[in-house]
C-alpha cells in the first residue's frame, strides 16, 4: 500500500476548498514569522469524529488569549470541519479514519497587508489526512512499550508561555526530541520535567502512572491539558478506578507499578521504562489495559487492533526517517 503523490484530497483554506497540495501559507504570515498559530488535531472512530466540539472549544480559548481574530463562530468552524470530511470521504479507504488538522494564525503581518488585498485577516486551514499514516509505526509499542527519556531540555512553565494554549511555537519540544534521538534504541520518547523538577508532559502526549491501583497524572499547570487526558480520567471513574492529579517526581515513576501516555491519534500507549529502567515488570500494565479496553468499548472499535492493522498495512513507515511529533529521527 502506498500514498499516491496526488491524493485528490481537498483542504479548507481561507473560505474555499482547494487541492491539498496547493495549500500554501505565505512567507509573510505571522505563523512563519513568529510561530503565531493555534491548532488542534482530531480523529474519528468508525468515521465519526471524537470530541470535535471539545477540540474546537479549546482552540477558541487559545485564540481569545492570544487575541487572534477569527471570522467564524465555533459552530461554523465545526460545520466547516464536517464539510471537509464529507468532501474527502470518497477518497478514504473503508477502514481508515479522518484525522483533522485545524490551524489558525493571525494572518499576514500588517506591513505586508497591501500584498493581500483579499485577505488581511486570520489564516484558517482545515486539512483531512488519513489517520493510519500517523499511528502505523506505533503498533510495536503495545508489545515492547515506550522508554520515556528525560532530556536536559525543560518544559516551558506557564509563567513564561502557557502550554495550555495549543500553539505552534514548540521549539523546546523539538530540542527535547533531538536530544532523545541520540539515546541508543528506537523506542525512546521524550518526557519533559518542569523547572521545579516535576514530570510535566511528553512532546505531544500526556503522562500517567499507576501506583497501588491509583491512576496519577501531573497537575494541569505546566502542561497542555489534553482532551485524551481528560477522557482517561473520565473512563477511570466509569471503571471505579481512582484518578488524581498531583506533582510527580522521576523517583515516583521509577517506583510506579505501570505507566502510559495519552494522545489524540493513538489514545493510550504503554510506557514501560524510564531512562532505560523498567517500570513495574516492564510490560503493559493491567490498569492500562483496562482503560484502553474501556475506551475501545465506548467508541465501538478495538483501538489496539486497528493500530496493529495499520502497522501491517503500511510497512514503508519503518523506513521513514523524517521527524514526527513524538520522535526526531536523524536522516
mmCIF file of C-alpha atoms in Angstrom:
data_model
loop_
_atom_site.group_PDB
_atom_site.id
_atom_site.type_symbol
_atom_site.label_atom_id
_atom_site.label_comp_id
_atom_site.label_asym_id
_atom_site.label_seq_id
_atom_site.Cartn_x
_atom_site.Cartn_y
_atom_site.Cartn_z
ATOM 1 C CA UNK A 1 0.000 0.000 0.000
ATOM 2 C CA UNK A 2 1.360 3.460 -0.794
ATOM 3 C CA UNK A 3 0.257 7.060 -0.549
ATOM 4 C CA UNK A 4 -0.305 8.453 -4.030
ATOM 5 C CA UNK A 5 1.575 11.627 -4.873
ATOM 6 C CA UNK A 6 -1.623 13.380 -5.875
ATOM 7 C CA UNK A 7 -4.162 12.311 -3.290
ATOM 8 C CA UNK A 8 -7.147 14.182 -4.669
ATOM 9 C CA UNK A 9 -7.974 15.327 -1.147
ATOM 10 C CA UNK A 10 -9.040 18.912 -0.514
ATOM 11 C CA UNK A 11 -8.490 21.276 2.400
ATOM 12 C CA UNK A 12 -10.394 24.299 3.604
ATOM 13 C CA UNK A 13 -8.130 27.308 3.114
ATOM 14 C CA UNK A 14 -9.451 30.808 3.816
ATOM 15 C CA UNK A 15 -13.066 30.255 2.884
ATOM 16 C CA UNK A 16 -12.636 27.830 -0.016
ATOM 17 C CA UNK A 17 -11.855 24.178 -0.674
ATOM 18 C CA UNK A 18 -8.637 23.720 -2.632
ATOM 19 C CA UNK A 19 -6.449 20.715 -3.528
ATOM 20 C CA UNK A 20 -4.321 19.552 -0.612
ATOM 21 C CA UNK A 21 -1.026 20.092 -2.445
ATOM 22 C CA UNK A 22 -1.996 23.645 -3.467
ATOM 23 C CA UNK A 23 -2.464 24.845 0.125
ATOM 24 C CA UNK A 24 0.356 27.283 0.897
ATOM 25 C CA UNK A 25 0.899 29.617 3.843
ATOM 26 C CA UNK A 26 2.551 32.882 2.854
ATOM 27 C CA UNK A 27 6.148 33.579 3.797
ATOM 28 C CA UNK A 28 4.783 36.785 5.355
ATOM 29 C CA UNK A 29 2.256 35.005 7.567
ATOM 30 C CA UNK A 30 2.545 35.515 11.301
ATOM 31 C CA UNK A 31 2.678 31.729 11.686
ATOM 32 C CA UNK A 32 6.005 31.600 9.843
ATOM 33 C CA UNK A 33 7.379 34.791 11.333
ATOM 34 C CA UNK A 34 6.559 34.053 14.980
ATOM 35 C CA UNK A 35 5.046 30.576 15.234
ATOM 36 C CA UNK A 36 1.923 32.639 15.919
ATOM 37 C CA UNK A 37 -0.674 29.949 15.292
ATOM 38 C CA UNK A 38 -3.170 27.974 17.353
ATOM 39 C CA UNK A 39 -4.070 24.479 16.234
ATOM 40 C CA UNK A 40 -5.967 21.288 17.024
ATOM 41 C CA UNK A 41 -5.735 17.734 15.756
ATOM 42 C CA UNK A 42 -8.729 15.409 15.953
ATOM 43 C CA UNK A 43 -9.521 11.864 14.926
ATOM 44 C CA UNK A 44 -12.531 9.725 14.170
ATOM 45 C CA UNK A 45 -13.656 6.285 15.279
ATOM 46 C CA UNK A 46 -15.619 4.372 12.634
ATOM 47 C CA UNK A 47 -15.520 7.621 10.598
ATOM 48 C CA UNK A 48 -17.283 9.571 13.382
ATOM 49 C CA UNK A 49 -15.328 12.490 14.866
ATOM 50 C CA UNK A 50 -14.448 12.114 18.542
ATOM 51 C CA UNK A 51 -14.910 15.157 20.783
ATOM 52 C CA UNK A 52 -14.648 17.588 17.883
ATOM 53 C CA UNK A 53 -16.580 20.276 19.747
ATOM 54 C CA UNK A 54 -14.204 19.993 22.737
ATOM 55 C CA UNK A 55 -11.198 20.428 20.473
ATOM 56 C CA UNK A 56 -12.764 23.469 18.816
ATOM 57 C CA UNK A 57 -13.666 24.959 22.197
ATOM 58 C CA UNK A 58 -10.025 24.666 23.317
ATOM 59 C CA UNK A 59 -8.904 26.219 20.022
ATOM 60 C CA UNK A 60 -11.109 29.248 20.629
ATOM 61 C CA UNK A 61 -9.802 29.678 24.168
ATOM 62 C CA UNK A 62 -6.302 29.907 22.696
ATOM 63 C CA UNK A 63 -7.477 32.371 20.044
ATOM 64 C CA UNK A 64 -9.084 34.512 22.738
ATOM 65 C CA UNK A 65 -5.989 34.615 24.946
ATOM 66 C CA UNK A 66 -3.667 35.340 22.021
ATOM 67 C CA UNK A 67 -6.142 37.871 20.574
ATOM 68 C CA UNK A 68 -6.217 36.241 17.144
ATOM 69 C CA UNK A 69 -9.439 37.305 15.397
ATOM 70 C CA UNK A 70 -11.377 34.647 13.502
ATOM 71 C CA UNK A 71 -14.328 35.267 11.209
ATOM 72 C CA UNK A 72 -16.182 32.049 12.080
ATOM 73 C CA UNK A 73 -18.136 31.054 15.146
ATOM 74 C CA UNK A 74 -17.379 27.753 16.855
ATOM 75 C CA UNK A 75 -20.462 26.207 15.297
ATOM 76 C CA UNK A 76 -19.468 27.492 11.855
ATOM 77 C CA UNK A 77 -15.958 26.055 12.192
ATOM 78 C CA UNK A 78 -17.400 22.708 13.258
ATOM 79 C CA UNK A 79 -19.611 22.753 10.159
ATOM 80 C CA UNK A 80 -16.558 23.552 8.030
ATOM 81 C CA UNK A 81 -14.770 20.541 9.537
ATOM 82 C CA UNK A 82 -17.686 18.276 8.709
ATOM 83 C CA UNK A 83 -17.838 19.648 5.162
ATOM 84 C CA UNK A 84 -14.138 18.898 4.643
ATOM 85 C CA UNK A 85 -14.671 15.345 5.862
ATOM 86 C CA UNK A 86 -17.667 14.881 3.551
ATOM 87 C CA UNK A 87 -15.670 16.142 0.565
ATOM 88 C CA UNK A 88 -12.786 13.757 1.262
ATOM 89 C CA UNK A 89 -14.668 10.662 2.412
ATOM 90 C CA UNK A 90 -14.875 9.112 -1.110
ATOM 91 C CA UNK A 91 -11.059 9.187 -1.221
ATOM 92 C CA UNK A 92 -10.601 7.396 2.108
ATOM 93 C CA UNK A 93 -10.325 3.636 2.358
ATOM 94 C CA UNK A 94 -13.108 1.831 4.160
ATOM 95 C CA UNK A 95 -11.042 1.055 7.266
ATOM 96 C CA UNK A 96 -9.342 4.438 7.587
ATOM 97 C CA UNK A 97 -10.182 7.296 9.906
ATOM 98 C CA UNK A 98 -10.321 11.055 9.402
ATOM 99 C CA UNK A 99 -7.534 12.962 11.155
ATOM 100 C CA UNK A 100 -8.355 16.648 11.005
ATOM 101 C CA UNK A 101 -5.696 19.320 11.423
ATOM 102 C CA UNK A 102 -7.138 22.744 12.230
ATOM 103 C CA UNK A 103 -4.688 25.664 12.057
ATOM 104 C CA UNK A 104 -5.470 29.328 12.675
ATOM 105 C CA UNK A 105 -2.871 32.101 12.503
ATOM 106 C CA UNK A 106 -3.106 35.869 12.778
ATOM 107 C CA UNK A 107 -2.526 36.053 9.027
ATOM 108 C CA UNK A 108 -0.067 38.168 7.044
ATOM 109 C CA UNK A 109 1.788 40.741 9.115
ATOM 110 C CA UNK A 110 0.494 44.285 8.787
ATOM 111 C CA UNK A 111 3.483 45.671 6.904
ATOM 112 C CA UNK A 112 2.764 43.196 4.100
ATOM 113 C CA UNK A 113 -1.014 43.622 4.096
ATOM 114 C CA UNK A 114 -1.026 45.570 0.835
ATOM 115 C CA UNK A 115 0.142 42.371 -0.876
ATOM 116 C CA UNK A 116 -3.039 40.574 0.267
ATOM 117 C CA UNK A 117 -5.963 42.865 -0.593
ATOM 118 C CA UNK A 118 -8.416 39.954 -0.427
ATOM 119 C CA UNK A 119 -7.207 38.519 2.879
ATOM 120 C CA UNK A 120 -5.654 40.544 5.659
ATOM 121 C CA UNK A 121 -7.372 38.628 8.445
ATOM 122 C CA UNK A 122 -6.703 35.272 10.076
ATOM 123 C CA UNK A 123 -5.366 32.357 8.053
ATOM 124 C CA UNK A 124 -7.756 29.445 8.657
ATOM 125 C CA UNK A 125 -6.897 25.935 7.451
ATOM 126 C CA UNK A 126 -8.709 22.628 7.951
ATOM 127 C CA UNK A 127 -6.939 19.594 6.486
ATOM 128 C CA UNK A 128 -8.136 15.987 6.485
ATOM 129 C CA UNK A 129 -5.458 13.303 6.422
ATOM 130 C CA UNK A 130 -5.764 9.508 6.809
ATOM 131 C CA UNK A 131 -5.036 8.610 10.426
ATOM 132 C CA UNK A 132 -3.133 5.447 9.528
ATOM 133 C CA UNK A 133 -0.079 7.415 8.412
ATOM 134 C CA UNK A 134 0.210 8.963 11.869
ATOM 135 C CA UNK A 135 -0.119 5.838 14.003
ATOM 136 C CA UNK A 136 1.097 2.925 11.849
ATOM 137 C CA UNK A 137 4.612 2.946 13.312
ATOM 138 C CA UNK A 138 3.227 2.885 16.870
ATOM 139 C CA UNK A 139 1.843 -0.651 16.770
ATOM 140 C CA UNK A 140 5.131 -2.062 18.081
ATOM 141 C CA UNK A 141 4.709 -0.280 21.397
ATOM 142 C CA UNK A 142 1.840 -2.466 22.559
ATOM 143 C CA UNK A 143 4.372 -5.289 22.825
ATOM 144 C CA UNK A 144 7.611 -3.559 23.816
ATOM 145 C CA UNK A 145 6.361 -0.318 25.320
ATOM 146 C CA UNK A 146 7.933 3.122 25.193
ATOM 147 C CA UNK A 147 11.100 4.116 27.015
ATOM 148 C CA UNK A 148 10.400 7.585 28.395
ATOM 149 C CA UNK A 149 13.636 9.551 28.475
ATOM 150 C CA UNK A 150 14.076 12.763 30.459
ATOM 151 C CA UNK A 151 16.217 15.206 28.425
ATOM 152 C CA UNK A 152 18.090 18.255 29.675
ATOM 153 C CA UNK A 153 15.571 20.457 27.858
ATOM 154 C CA UNK A 154 12.927 21.537 30.356
ATOM 155 C CA UNK A 155 9.231 22.182 29.822
ATOM 156 C CA UNK A 156 8.458 25.861 29.420
ATOM 157 C CA UNK A 157 6.457 26.858 32.506
ATOM 158 C CA UNK A 158 3.128 28.624 32.207
ATOM 159 C CA UNK A 159 4.673 31.754 33.737
ATOM 160 C CA UNK A 160 6.733 32.158 30.550
ATOM 161 C CA UNK A 161 4.480 30.807 27.783
ATOM 162 C CA UNK A 162 1.391 28.895 28.780
ATOM 163 C CA UNK A 163 1.477 25.343 27.317
ATOM 164 C CA UNK A 164 -2.269 25.092 27.887
ATOM 165 C CA UNK A 165 -2.593 27.162 24.718
ATOM 166 C CA UNK A 166 -2.031 24.647 21.928
ATOM 167 C CA UNK A 167 0.230 26.686 19.690
ATOM 168 C CA UNK A 168 2.856 26.179 17.002
ATOM 169 C CA UNK A 169 5.735 27.739 18.959
ATOM 170 C CA UNK A 170 7.192 24.426 20.108
ATOM 171 C CA UNK A 171 10.945 24.544 19.629
ATOM 172 C CA UNK A 172 11.518 23.199 23.141
ATOM 173 C CA UNK A 173 9.651 20.051 22.078
ATOM 174 C CA UNK A 174 11.914 19.671 19.078
ATOM 175 C CA UNK A 175 15.074 20.277 21.111
ATOM 176 C CA UNK A 176 13.978 17.552 23.513
ATOM 177 C CA UNK A 177 13.275 15.175 20.624
ATOM 178 C CA UNK A 178 16.664 15.840 19.049
ATOM 179 C CA UNK A 179 18.426 15.077 22.319
ATOM 180 C CA UNK A 180 16.451 11.888 22.943
ATOM 181 C CA UNK A 181 17.093 10.706 19.377
ATOM 182 C CA UNK A 182 20.745 10.255 20.357
ATOM 183 C CA UNK A 183 19.889 7.676 23.028
ATOM 184 C CA UNK A 184 20.530 4.080 21.984
ATOM 185 C CA UNK A 185 17.399 2.249 20.851
ATOM 186 C CA UNK A 186 14.374 3.113 18.740
ATOM 187 C CA UNK A 187 11.546 3.228 21.275
ATOM 188 C CA UNK A 188 12.641 6.389 23.098
ATOM 189 C CA UNK A 189 10.179 9.233 23.571
ATOM 190 C CA UNK A 190 10.977 12.461 25.399
ATOM 191 C CA UNK A 191 9.360 13.103 28.785
ATOM 192 C CA UNK A 192 9.867 16.661 29.988
ATOM 193 C CA UNK A 193 10.199 17.860 33.553
ATOM 194 C CA UNK A 194 9.385 21.423 34.542
ATOM 195 C CA UNK A 195 11.828 23.878 36.155
ATOM 196 C CA UNK A 196 10.770 22.621 39.606
ATOM 197 C CA UNK A 197 11.810 19.064 38.718
ATOM 198 C CA UNK A 198 8.298 17.627 38.399
ATOM 199 C CA UNK A 199 7.175 15.452 35.496
ATOM 200 C CA UNK A 200 5.286 17.629 33.009
ATOM 201 C CA UNK A 201 4.436 16.044 29.648
ATOM 202 C CA UNK A 202 5.807 14.475 26.507
ATOM 203 C CA UNK A 203 6.349 16.305 23.237
ATOM 204 C CA UNK A 204 2.812 15.690 22.058
ATOM 205 C CA UNK A 205 1.331 13.500 24.781
ATOM 206 C CA UNK A 206 0.311 13.475 28.434
ATOM 207 C CA UNK A 207 1.814 11.191 31.076
ATOM 208 C CA UNK A 208 0.101 8.876 33.565
ATOM 209 C CA UNK A 209 1.454 6.436 36.143
ATOM 210 C CA UNK A 210 -0.265 3.867 38.317
ATOM 211 C CA UNK A 211 0.661 3.167 41.937
ATOM 212 C CA UNK A 212 -1.258 0.823 44.259
ATOM 213 C CA UNK A 213 -4.267 0.885 41.945
ATOM 214 C CA UNK A 214 -4.459 4.684 41.717
ATOM 215 C CA UNK A 215 -4.066 6.443 38.375
ATOM 216 C CA UNK A 216 -1.917 9.570 38.761
ATOM 217 C CA UNK A 217 -1.203 12.335 36.256
ATOM 218 C CA UNK A 218 0.718 15.625 36.650
ATOM 219 C CA UNK A 219 -1.184 18.694 37.768
ATOM 220 C CA UNK A 220 -2.589 20.695 34.879
ATOM 221 C CA UNK A 221 -0.234 23.605 35.451
ATOM 222 C CA UNK A 222 2.805 23.410 33.156
ATOM 223 C CA UNK A 223 1.235 21.093 30.565
ATOM 224 C CA UNK A 224 -1.227 21.005 27.720
ATOM 225 C CA UNK A 225 -4.424 19.739 29.312
ATOM 226 C CA UNK A 226 -5.137 17.095 26.715
ATOM 227 C CA UNK A 227 -8.586 16.079 25.545
ATOM 228 C CA UNK A 228 -7.423 12.451 25.761
ATOM 229 C CA UNK A 229 -6.032 13.100 29.249
ATOM 230 C CA UNK A 230 -9.443 14.332 30.393
ATOM 231 C CA UNK A 231 -11.161 11.353 28.797
ATOM 232 C CA UNK A 232 -8.914 8.831 30.562
ATOM 233 C CA UNK A 233 -9.850 10.416 33.894
ATOM 234 C CA UNK A 234 -13.492 10.081 32.853
ATOM 235 C CA UNK A 235 -13.019 6.420 31.876
ATOM 236 C CA UNK A 236 -11.280 5.689 35.169
ATOM 237 C CA UNK A 237 -14.367 6.918 37.008
ATOM 238 C CA UNK A 238 -16.531 4.615 34.869
ATOM 239 C CA UNK A 239 -14.330 1.707 35.989
ATOM 240 C CA UNK A 240 -14.321 2.833 39.645
ATOM 241 C CA UNK A 241 -10.583 3.434 39.458
ATOM 242 C CA UNK A 242 -9.326 6.379 41.491
ATOM 243 C CA UNK A 243 -7.657 9.019 39.302
ATOM 244 C CA UNK A 244 -5.867 12.033 40.758
ATOM 245 C CA UNK A 245 -3.680 14.938 39.676
ATOM 246 C CA UNK A 246 -0.548 15.617 41.702
ATOM 247 C CA UNK A 247 3.095 16.593 41.404
ATOM 248 C CA UNK A 248 5.166 13.612 40.253
ATOM 249 C CA UNK A 249 8.934 13.330 40.586
ATOM 250 C CA UNK A 250 11.042 10.961 38.478
ATOM 251 C CA UNK A 251 11.564 8.908 41.644
ATOM 252 C CA UNK A 252 7.815 8.292 41.789
ATOM 253 C CA UNK A 253 7.864 6.933 38.236
ATOM 254 C CA UNK A 254 10.775 4.598 38.979
ATOM 255 C CA UNK A 255 8.719 3.121 41.827
ATOM 256 C CA UNK A 256 5.394 3.035 39.951
ATOM 257 C CA UNK A 257 3.573 -0.179 39.058
ATOM 258 C CA UNK A 258 2.839 0.890 35.471
ATOM 259 C CA UNK A 259 2.698 3.961 33.269
ATOM 260 C CA UNK A 260 1.233 5.104 29.972
ATOM 261 C CA UNK A 261 0.915 8.032 27.597
ATOM 262 C CA UNK A 262 -2.203 9.554 26.076
ATOM 263 C CA UNK A 263 -2.644 11.461 22.821
ATOM 264 C CA UNK A 264 -5.352 12.033 20.245
ATOM 265 C CA UNK A 265 -4.004 9.806 17.430
ATOM 266 C CA UNK A 266 -3.148 6.697 19.480
ATOM 267 C CA UNK A 267 -5.331 7.247 22.584
ATOM 268 C CA UNK A 268 -3.214 5.176 25.027
ATOM 269 C CA UNK A 269 0.262 3.665 24.693
ATOM 270 C CA UNK A 270 2.202 1.911 27.470
ATOM 271 C CA UNK A 271 5.435 3.419 28.692
ATOM 272 C CA UNK A 272 7.346 0.531 30.223
ATOM 273 C CA UNK A 273 10.646 2.190 31.051
ATOM 274 C CA UNK A 274 12.015 5.452 32.385
ATOM 275 C CA UNK A 275 15.537 6.241 31.243
ATOM 276 C CA UNK A 276 16.037 2.561 30.421
ATOM 277 C CA UNK A 277 14.852 1.285 33.828
ATOM 278 C CA UNK A 278 11.767 -0.944 33.900
ATOM 279 C CA UNK A 279 8.573 0.497 35.322
ATOM 280 C CA UNK A 280 6.883 -2.315 37.238
ATOM 281 C CA UNK A 281 7.518 -5.542 35.338
ATOM 282 C CA UNK A 282 8.417 -3.664 32.157
ATOM 283 C CA UNK A 283 5.205 -4.608 30.372
ATOM 284 C CA UNK A 284 1.864 -3.011 29.592
ATOM 285 C CA UNK A 285 0.041 -2.930 32.929
ATOM 286 C CA UNK A 286 -3.337 -4.320 33.911
ATOM 287 C CA UNK A 287 -4.970 -0.958 34.590
ATOM 288 C CA UNK A 288 -3.548 0.497 31.367
ATOM 289 C CA UNK A 289 -5.114 -2.435 29.503
ATOM 290 C CA UNK A 290 -8.458 -1.955 31.254
ATOM 291 C CA UNK A 291 -8.552 1.739 30.382
ATOM 292 C CA UNK A 292 -7.720 1.074 26.738
ATOM 293 C CA UNK A 293 -10.319 -1.690 26.552
ATOM 294 C CA UNK A 294 -12.982 0.566 28.062
ATOM 295 C CA UNK A 295 -12.147 3.345 25.608
ATOM 296 C CA UNK A 296 -12.475 0.841 22.767
ATOM 297 C CA UNK A 297 -15.840 -0.330 24.078
ATOM 298 C CA UNK A 298 -17.106 3.226 24.378
ATOM 299 C CA UNK A 299 -16.305 4.082 20.759
ATOM 300 C CA UNK A 300 -17.236 0.681 19.300
ATOM 301 C CA UNK A 301 -13.802 -0.059 17.884
ATOM 302 C CA UNK A 302 -10.768 -2.066 19.038
ATOM 303 C CA UNK A 303 -8.171 0.707 19.128
ATOM 304 C CA UNK A 304 -5.162 -1.554 19.596
ATOM 305 C CA UNK A 305 -6.264 -3.926 16.828
ATOM 306 C CA UNK A 306 -6.817 -1.005 14.459
ATOM 307 C CA UNK A 307 -3.345 0.436 15.037
ATOM 308 C CA UNK A 308 -1.752 -3.005 14.705
ATOM 309 C CA UNK A 309 -3.535 -3.441 11.373
ATOM 310 C CA UNK A 310 -2.319 -0.058 10.170
ATOM 311 C CA UNK A 311 1.202 -1.083 11.151
ATOM 312 C CA UNK A 312 0.970 -4.135 8.919
ATOM 313 C CA UNK A 313 -0.663 -2.218 6.080
ATOM 314 C CA UNK A 314 1.978 0.481 5.891
ATOM 315 C CA UNK A 315 5.275 -1.332 6.070
ATOM 316 C CA UNK A 316 7.092 1.551 4.443
ATOM 317 C CA UNK A 317 6.619 3.610 7.612
ATOM 318 C CA UNK A 318 9.525 1.624 9.083
ATOM 319 C CA UNK A 319 11.850 3.309 6.612
ATOM 320 C CA UNK A 320 10.712 6.882 7.178
ATOM 321 C CA UNK A 321 13.463 8.941 8.805
ATOM 322 C CA UNK A 322 11.689 12.298 8.967
ATOM 323 C CA UNK A 323 10.817 13.801 12.367
ATOM 324 C CA UNK A 324 7.401 13.080 13.886
ATOM 325 C CA UNK A 325 5.601 14.955 16.686
ATOM 326 C CA UNK A 326 6.946 12.361 19.137
ATOM 327 C CA UNK A 327 10.383 11.424 17.836
ATOM 328 C CA UNK A 328 13.226 13.061 15.945
ATOM 329 C CA UNK A 329 14.940 10.541 13.715
ATOM 330 C CA UNK A 330 18.135 11.592 12.058
ATOM 331 C CA UNK A 331 18.217 11.031 8.309
#
